[in-house]
Amino acid sequence: MKIRKEFLEFPPYRVVEGDYRIWLDKNENPYDVPGWLKEEIFEELREVPFNRYPHITSMPLREAIAEFYGIGPENVAVGNGGDELLSYLVGLFQGGHVVTTSPTFGMYSFYARLKGIPVLDVPLGEDFTIDGGSIAEKSQGAAAVFIASPNNPTGNLQPEEEIVKVLESGAPVVLDEAYAEFAGKSPWKLVFEYPNLMVLRTFSKAFSLAGARLGYLIANEEVVDTLYRIKSPFSLNSLSMTAAIVLLRHYDLVERTVRRIVGERERVYRRLRDYSYPSDANFLLIRLDAHGYLLSKGIVVRKLSGRLGGMIRVTIGRRWENDALINALEEFADGV
Ligand code: PMP
């Protein structure tokens, strides 16, 4: 038995475990689904037959998402997390390479590497915005272009006019909007103007359902239809889908949670202004090499590397967690 050499070159997943008090490293929602709403989910689950496979094209959830957006289910695909959809999107279209805009979410280049597709990177500018013209040039013959807005880990939205320049190239463009709810605006409706645009969203962030693993794509019918020819047939389980359908009925709660997180984000940003970039997401990029110091204080954040070496990404948590973070970072900065 010989495992393919190129797979052995992938690093193992970093498992961060330990007795830390505060976890601000995965851009999760700090507020769990409240107990009364979990009860409503459990009630619905009583009716779900555990012995049966889930709907093969996840239609009940696609219909619920479509109704929420006022679009048709033929424009919605769902995946086991946004990540599953990304794994398909990387190889869905003809083309010789994929385009990324570093520093950005690592899974685009991860899946490209896994599939042996070359990556052409067009780095973000000084202010972390995209240059639509340069990307459009590099997109000739591309299998897909991946743009995250708000971008992870920099936190900023990308300007709509720059996104449109990329769309005008005709290349398939995946606009990853995992954090869109925290930004409050999105050009997702361009999907109906540009058939080469696909918008990726997730239930992992604003909807507090990271553990359920659900992401969705808004795209033209041909893309959705093709995804349902090639995706793993039962990758979405009926338990998670039930939870998401119930949450969509209570979007007012999601909005309240988002408002709370955005309020906290602005408060933390103001306190850490000297070291922090502004953000349209549920995390902040901080110019302090404080990963180890924060760990020693029981606070886990994301350590960055490459162009963002010496910086950290911190998720906005609950108020007391943010206070602990602010205090620790102020102590750290005083000692620097
Ligand atoms: N896109 C971006 C930019 C992300 O940060 C994440 C999660 N960290 C995802 C997509 C995927 O999220 P999930 O698989 O939980 O839906």
CSV table of C-alpha atoms and ligand atoms in Angstrom, one decimal:
chain,number,residue,atom,x,y,z
A,1,MET,CA,0.0,0.0,0.0
A,2,LYS,CA,1.4,3.4,-0.9
A,3,ILE,CA,-0.5,6.6,-0.2
A,4,ARG,CA,-0.1,9.2,-2.9
A,5,LYS,CA,3.0,11.3,-2.1
A,6,GLU,CA,1.3,14.6,-2.6
A,7,PHE,CA,-1.3,13.9,0.1
A,8,LEU,CA,1.5,13.1,2.6
A,9,GLU,CA,2.8,16.7,2.0
A,10,PHE,CA,-0.4,18.1,3.5
A,11,PRO,CA,0.1,19.2,7.1
A,12,PRO,CA,-2.1,17.5,9.7
A,13,TYR,CA,-4.9,19.5,11.2
A,14,ARG,CA,-3.8,21.6,14.1
A,15,VAL,CA,-5.9,20.5,17.1
A,16,VAL,CA,-5.9,23.2,19.8
A,17,GLU,CA,-7.0,21.6,23.0
A,18,GLY,CA,-6.5,22.6,26.6
A,19,ASP,CA,-8.1,24.2,29.6
A,20,TYR,CA,-8.5,27.6,28.2
A,21,ARG,CA,-11.2,29.9,29.3
A,22,ILE,CA,-11.9,31.9,26.3
A,23,TRP,CA,-12.1,30.7,22.7
A,24,LEU,CA,-11.9,33.5,20.1
A,25,ASP,CA,-10.1,31.6,17.4
A,26,LYS,CA,-12.7,30.2,15.0
A,27,ASN,CA,-15.0,33.1,14.2
A,28,GLU,CA,-17.8,31.3,15.9
A,29,ASN,CA,-21.0,32.9,17.2
A,30,PRO,CA,-20.5,33.3,21.0
A,31,TYR,CA,-24.2,32.9,21.6
A,32,ASP,CA,-25.6,29.4,21.3
A,33,VAL,CA,-29.2,28.8,20.1
A,34,PRO,CA,-31.3,29.6,23.2
A,35,GLY,CA,-32.9,26.7,25.1
A,36,TRP,CA,-36.5,27.5,24.2
A,37,LEU,CA,-35.5,27.4,20.5
A,38,LYS,CA,-33.6,24.2,20.9
A,39,GLU,CA,-36.8,22.8,22.4
A,40,GLU,CA,-38.7,23.8,19.3
A,41,ILE,CA,-36.0,22.0,17.2
A,42,PHE,CA,-36.3,18.9,19.4
A,43,GLU,CA,-40.1,18.9,18.9
A,44,GLU,CA,-39.6,19.0,15.1
A,45,LEU,CA,-37.0,16.2,15.4
A,46,ARG,CA,-39.6,14.0,17.1
A,47,GLU,CA,-41.3,13.7,13.7
A,48,VAL,CA,-38.1,13.1,11.7
A,49,PRO,CA,-37.6,9.4,10.8
A,50,PHE,CA,-34.0,8.5,11.9
A,51,ASN,CA,-34.1,5.3,9.9
A,52,ARG,CA,-34.6,7.0,6.6
A,53,TYR,CA,-32.0,8.8,4.4
A,54,PRO,CA,-32.4,12.5,4.2
A,55,HIS,CA,-33.9,14.1,1.1
A,56,ILE,CA,-31.4,13.4,-1.7
A,57,THR,CA,-31.3,17.0,-3.0
A,58,SER,CA,-32.1,18.6,0.4
A,59,MET,CA,-35.2,20.2,-1.0
A,60,PRO,CA,-37.0,21.0,2.2
A,61,LEU,CA,-34.1,23.2,3.4
A,62,ARG,CA,-33.5,24.7,-0.1
A,63,GLU,CA,-37.2,25.7,-0.2
A,64,ALA,CA,-36.9,27.3,3.2
A,65,ILE,CA,-33.8,29.3,2.2
A,66,ALA,CA,-35.4,30.2,-1.2
A,67,GLU,CA,-38.5,31.5,0.5
A,68,PHE,CA,-36.4,33.5,2.9
A,69,TYR,CA,-34.6,35.3,0.0
A,70,GLY,CA,-37.7,35.4,-2.3
A,71,ILE,CA,-36.1,33.3,-5.0
A,72,GLY,CA,-36.6,29.8,-6.3
A,73,PRO,CA,-35.1,26.6,-4.9
A,74,GLU,CA,-33.5,25.9,-8.3
A,75,ASN,CA,-31.2,28.8,-7.4
A,76,VAL,CA,-30.1,27.3,-4.1
A,77,ALA,CA,-27.7,24.5,-3.4
A,78,VAL,CA,-26.8,23.4,0.2
A,79,GLY,CA,-23.7,21.7,1.4
A,80,ASN,CA,-22.2,20.1,4.5
A,81,GLY,CA,-20.8,23.5,5.6
A,82,GLY,CA,-19.7,26.1,3.0
A,83,ASP,CA,-16.5,24.0,2.8
A,84,GLU,CA,-18.2,21.1,1.1
A,85,LEU,CA,-19.6,23.4,-1.6
A,86,LEU,CA,-16.2,25.0,-2.0
A,87,SER,CA,-14.7,21.6,-2.6
A,88,TYR,CA,-17.0,21.1,-5.5
A,89,LEU,CA,-16.8,24.7,-6.9
A,90,VAL,CA,-13.0,24.5,-7.1
A,91,GLY,CA,-13.2,21.8,-9.8
A,92,LEU,CA,-16.7,22.4,-11.3
A,93,PHE,CA,-15.7,24.6,-14.3
A,94,GLN,CA,-13.4,24.1,-17.2
A,95,GLY,CA,-10.2,26.1,-16.9
A,96,GLY,CA,-6.5,25.8,-16.2
A,97,HIS,CA,-6.2,27.5,-12.8
A,98,VAL,CA,-8.0,29.1,-10.0
A,99,VAL,CA,-7.5,32.7,-8.8
A,100,THR,CA,-7.3,33.7,-5.2
A,101,THR,CA,-6.6,37.0,-3.4
A,102,SER,CA,-4.3,36.6,-0.5
A,103,PRO,CA,-4.4,37.0,2.4
A,104,THR,CA,-7.7,35.2,2.4
A,105,PHE,CA,-9.5,32.0,3.5
A,106,GLY,CA,-7.2,29.0,3.1
A,107,MET,CA,-9.8,26.5,1.8
A,108,TYR,CA,-9.8,27.8,-1.8
A,109,SER,CA,-6.1,26.9,-2.3
A,110,PHE,CA,-6.4,23.8,-0.1
A,111,TYR,CA,-9.0,22.3,-2.5
A,112,ALA,CA,-7.1,23.5,-5.5
A,113,ARG,CA,-4.0,21.7,-4.3
A,114,LEU,CA,-5.9,18.6,-3.4
A,115,LYS,CA,-7.3,18.5,-7.0
A,116,GLY,CA,-3.9,19.4,-8.6
A,117,ILE,CA,-5.2,22.7,-10.0
A,118,PRO,CA,-2.7,25.5,-10.1
A,119,VAL,CA,-3.4,28.7,-8.1
A,120,LEU,CA,-2.8,32.1,-9.4
A,121,ASP,CA,-2.8,34.6,-6.6
A,122,VAL,CA,-3.6,38.3,-7.0
A,123,PRO,CA,-2.7,39.8,-3.6
A,124,LEU,CA,-5.0,42.3,-2.0
A,125,GLY,CA,-3.9,46.0,-1.9
A,126,GLU,CA,-2.4,47.9,1.0
A,127,ASP,CA,-5.9,48.5,2.4
A,128,PHE,CA,-6.9,44.8,1.7
A,129,THR,CA,-9.2,45.6,-1.2
A,130,ILE,CA,-9.3,43.8,-4.5
A,131,ASP,CA,-8.1,45.3,-7.7
A,132,GLY,CA,-10.9,44.1,-10.0
A,133,GLY,CA,-9.0,45.0,-13.2
A,134,SER,CA,-5.9,42.9,-12.3
A,135,ILE,CA,-8.1,40.0,-11.2
A,136,ALA,CA,-10.0,40.1,-14.4
A,137,GLU,CA,-6.8,39.9,-16.4
A,138,LYS,CA,-5.6,36.9,-14.4
A,139,SER,CA,-9.1,35.3,-14.8
A,140,GLN,CA,-8.7,34.6,-18.5
A,141,GLY,CA,-9.0,30.8,-18.8
A,142,ALA,CA,-9.6,30.4,-15.1
A,143,ALA,CA,-11.7,27.6,-13.6
A,144,ALA,CA,-12.9,29.9,-10.9
A,145,VAL,CA,-12.1,33.1,-9.0
A,146,PHE,CA,-12.6,33.2,-5.2
A,147,ILE,CA,-13.3,36.5,-3.5
A,148,ALA,CA,-14.3,36.6,0.2
A,149,SER,CA,-16.3,39.6,1.3
A,150,PRO,CA,-16.1,40.4,4.1
A,151,ASN,CA,-12.6,38.8,3.8
A,152,ASN,CA,-11.2,36.4,6.3
A,153,PRO,CA,-8.8,37.2,8.1
A,154,THR,CA,-8.8,41.0,7.2
A,155,GLY,CA,-12.4,41.6,8.0
A,156,ASN,CA,-13.2,44.1,5.2
A,157,LEU,CA,-15.9,44.2,2.6
A,158,GLN,CA,-14.8,44.3,-1.1
A,159,PRO,CA,-16.1,47.2,-3.2
A,160,GLU,CA,-19.1,46.2,-5.4
A,161,GLU,CA,-17.6,48.0,-8.5
A,162,GLU,CA,-14.4,46.0,-8.2
A,163,ILE,CA,-16.4,42.7,-8.0
A,164,VAL,CA,-18.3,43.8,-11.1
A,165,LYS,CA,-15.1,44.3,-13.0
A,166,VAL,CA,-14.2,40.7,-12.2
A,167,LEU,CA,-17.7,39.5,-13.3
A,168,GLU,CA,-17.3,41.3,-16.6
A,169,SER,CA,-14.4,39.0,-17.4
A,170,GLY,CA,-16.9,36.2,-17.7
A,171,ALA,CA,-14.9,33.9,-15.5
A,172,PRO,CA,-16.8,31.9,-12.8
A,173,VAL,CA,-16.7,34.0,-9.7
A,174,VAL,CA,-17.4,32.6,-6.2
A,175,LEU,CA,-18.2,35.4,-3.8
A,176,ASP,CA,-17.8,34.0,-0.4
A,177,GLU,CA,-20.1,35.8,2.0
A,178,ALA,CA,-19.7,33.7,5.1
A,179,TYR,CA,-19.8,36.9,7.2
A,180,ALA,CA,-22.3,39.0,5.2
A,181,GLU,CA,-24.9,39.3,8.0
A,182,PHE,CA,-22.3,41.3,10.1
A,183,ALA,CA,-21.7,43.7,7.2
A,184,GLY,CA,-25.3,44.4,6.6
A,185,LYS,CA,-25.0,44.8,2.8
A,186,SER,CA,-24.3,42.4,-0.1
A,187,PRO,CA,-24.5,42.5,-3.8
A,188,TRP,CA,-25.9,38.9,-3.9
A,189,LYS,CA,-28.7,39.9,-6.3
A,190,LEU,CA,-26.1,40.3,-9.0
A,191,VAL,CA,-26.5,36.5,-9.4
A,192,PHE,CA,-29.5,37.3,-11.6
A,193,GLU,CA,-27.5,39.7,-13.7
A,194,TYR,CA,-24.3,37.7,-14.0
A,195,PRO,CA,-24.8,34.0,-14.5
A,196,ASN,CA,-21.1,33.5,-13.7
A,197,LEU,CA,-21.6,34.7,-10.1
A,198,MET,CA,-22.1,32.3,-7.3
A,199,VAL,CA,-22.7,33.6,-3.7
A,200,LEU,CA,-21.7,31.3,-0.8
A,201,ARG,CA,-23.3,31.7,2.6
A,202,THR,CA,-23.2,29.7,5.8
A,203,PHE,CA,-25.3,28.9,8.9
A,204,SER,CA,-22.1,28.6,10.9
A,205,LYS,CA,-21.7,32.3,11.9
A,206,ALA,CA,-24.8,34.6,12.2
A,207,PHE,CA,-27.1,31.6,12.7
A,208,SER,CA,-25.0,30.0,15.5
A,209,LEU,CA,-25.1,26.6,13.8
A,210,ALA,CA,-21.4,25.9,13.3
A,211,GLY,CA,-21.9,22.4,14.8
A,212,ALA,CA,-24.7,21.5,12.4
A,213,ARG,CA,-22.4,22.0,9.3
A,214,LEU,CA,-24.6,23.8,6.8
A,215,GLY,CA,-23.7,26.1,4.0
A,216,TYR,CA,-25.5,27.2,0.9
A,217,LEU,CA,-24.9,28.7,-2.5
A,218,ILE,CA,-27.1,31.1,-4.4
A,219,ALA,CA,-26.4,30.6,-8.1
A,220,ASN,CA,-27.9,30.2,-11.5
A,221,GLU,CA,-29.9,27.1,-12.2
A,222,GLU,CA,-27.4,25.3,-14.4
A,223,VAL,CA,-24.7,25.5,-11.7
A,224,VAL,CA,-27.1,24.3,-9.0
A,225,ASP,CA,-28.4,21.5,-11.3
A,226,THR,CA,-24.8,20.4,-12.1
A,227,LEU,CA,-23.9,20.4,-8.4
A,228,TYR,CA,-26.7,18.0,-7.7
A,229,ARG,CA,-25.3,15.7,-10.3
A,230,ILE,CA,-21.9,15.5,-8.8
A,231,LYS,CA,-22.2,16.0,-5.1
A,232,SER,CA,-22.3,13.3,-2.5
A,233,PRO,CA,-25.9,12.3,-2.4
A,234,PHE,CA,-26.7,12.3,1.4
A,235,SER,CA,-24.0,14.6,2.8
A,236,LEU,CA,-26.6,16.8,4.5
A,237,ASN,CA,-28.2,15.1,7.5
A,238,SER,CA,-31.9,15.5,8.3
A,239,LEU,CA,-31.1,16.6,11.9
A,240,SER,CA,-29.1,19.6,10.9
A,241,MET,CA,-31.5,20.5,8.1
A,242,THR,CA,-34.4,20.5,10.6
A,243,ALA,CA,-32.4,22.8,12.9
A,244,ALA,CA,-31.8,25.3,10.1
A,245,ILE,CA,-35.4,25.3,8.9
A,246,VAL,CA,-36.5,26.2,12.5
A,247,LEU,CA,-33.9,28.9,12.8
A,248,LEU,CA,-35.0,30.5,9.5
A,249,ARG,CA,-38.5,30.9,11.1
A,250,HIS,CA,-36.8,32.9,13.9
A,251,TYR,CA,-34.6,35.2,11.9
A,252,ASP,CA,-35.5,38.1,14.3
A,253,LEU,CA,-33.4,36.3,16.9
A,254,VAL,CA,-30.5,36.0,14.4
A,255,GLU,CA,-30.7,39.7,13.7
A,256,ARG,CA,-30.7,40.5,17.4
A,257,THR,CA,-27.6,38.4,17.9
A,258,VAL,CA,-25.9,40.0,15.0
A,259,ARG,CA,-26.7,43.5,16.3
A,260,ARG,CA,-25.2,42.5,19.7
A,261,ILE,CA,-22.0,41.2,18.0
A,262,VAL,CA,-21.7,44.2,15.8
A,263,GLY,CA,-22.1,46.5,18.8
A,264,GLU,CA,-19.4,44.6,20.6
A,265,ARG,CA,-17.1,44.6,17.6
A,266,GLU,CA,-17.3,48.4,17.4
A,267,ARG,CA,-16.7,48.8,21.1
A,268,VAL,CA,-13.6,46.5,21.0
A,269,TYR,CA,-12.4,48.2,17.8
A,270,ARG,CA,-12.6,51.6,19.5
A,271,ARG,CA,-10.7,50.3,22.6
A,272,LEU,CA,-8.0,48.7,20.4
A,273,ARG,CA,-8.0,51.3,17.7
A,274,ASP,CA,-4.2,51.8,17.8
A,275,TYR,CA,-3.6,48.1,16.9
A,276,SER,CA,-6.8,47.1,15.1
A,277,TYR,CA,-8.1,47.3,11.5
A,278,PRO,CA,-11.7,48.1,11.1
A,279,SER,CA,-14.0,45.2,10.4
A,280,ASP,CA,-17.3,44.3,8.7
A,281,ALA,CA,-17.3,40.8,10.1
A,282,ASN,CA,-17.4,39.2,13.6
A,283,PHE,CA,-13.7,39.3,14.1
A,284,LEU,CA,-10.9,41.9,14.2
A,285,LEU,CA,-7.4,41.8,12.7
A,286,ILE,CA,-4.9,43.1,15.3
A,287,ARG,CA,-1.3,44.2,14.7
A,288,LEU,CA,0.1,42.7,17.9
A,289,ASP,CA,2.1,39.5,18.1
A,290,ALA,CA,0.2,38.5,21.2
A,291,HIS,CA,-0.8,34.9,20.5
A,292,GLY,CA,1.5,33.3,23.1
A,293,TYR,CA,0.8,36.0,25.7
A,294,LEU,CA,-3.0,35.6,25.3
A,295,LEU,CA,-2.7,31.8,25.6
A,296,SER,CA,-0.9,32.3,28.9
A,297,LYS,CA,-4.0,34.3,30.0
A,298,GLY,CA,-6.3,31.5,28.9
A,299,ILE,CA,-7.4,33.2,25.7
A,300,VAL,CA,-7.2,31.4,22.4
A,301,VAL,CA,-6.9,33.5,19.2
A,302,ARG,CA,-5.7,32.8,15.7
A,303,LYS,CA,-2.0,33.4,15.0
A,304,LEU,CA,-1.4,34.6,11.4
A,305,SER,CA,1.6,34.2,9.2
A,306,GLY,CA,3.1,35.3,5.8
A,307,ARG,CA,2.2,38.9,5.0
A,308,LEU,CA,0.2,39.0,8.2
A,309,GLY,CA,3.0,37.5,10.3
A,310,GLY,CA,3.1,39.1,13.8
A,311,MET,CA,-0.6,39.7,13.7
A,312,ILE,CA,-3.6,37.9,15.3
A,313,ARG,CA,-7.2,37.4,14.4
A,314,VAL,CA,-9.7,37.7,17.3
A,315,THR,CA,-13.3,36.7,17.2
A,316,ILE,CA,-15.8,38.9,18.9
A,317,GLY,CA,-17.1,37.0,21.9
A,318,ARG,CA,-19.4,37.8,24.8
A,319,ARG,CA,-18.9,41.0,26.6
A,320,TRP,CA,-16.9,39.6,29.5
A,321,GLU,CA,-14.7,37.7,27.1
A,322,ASN,CA,-14.1,40.8,25.0
A,323,ASP,CA,-13.2,42.7,28.2
A,324,ALA,CA,-10.7,40.1,29.2
A,325,LEU,CA,-9.2,40.3,25.7
A,326,ILE,CA,-9.0,44.1,25.8
A,327,ASN,CA,-7.3,44.1,29.2
A,328,ALA,CA,-4.8,41.4,28.2
A,329,LEU,CA,-4.0,43.2,24.9
A,330,GLU,CA,-3.6,46.5,26.7
A,331,GLU,CA,-1.2,44.9,29.2
A,332,PHE,CA,0.7,43.2,26.4
A,333,ALA,CA,1.0,46.5,24.4
A,334,ASP,CA,2.2,48.3,27.5
A,335,GLY,CA,4.9,45.8,28.0
A,336,VAL,CA,6.0,45.8,24.4
B,1,PMP,N1,-15.7,31.0,4.0
B,1,PMP,C1,-15.1,31.7,4.9
B,1,PMP,C2,-14.5,33.0,4.5
B,1,PMP,C3,-14.9,31.2,6.2
B,1,PMP,O1,-14.3,31.9,7.1
B,1,PMP,C4,-15.5,30.0,6.5
B,1,PMP,C5,-15.5,29.4,7.9
B,1,PMP,N2,-14.5,29.7,8.7
B,1,PMP,C6,-16.2,29.3,5.5
B,1,PMP,C7,-16.3,29.9,4.3
B,1,PMP,C8,-16.8,28.0,5.7
B,1,PMP,O2,-17.7,27.9,6.8
B,1,PMP,P1,-18.5,26.5,7.0
B,1,PMP,O3,-17.9,25.4,6.3
B,1,PMP,O4,-18.6,26.4,8.5
B,1,PMP,O5,-19.9,26.8,6.4
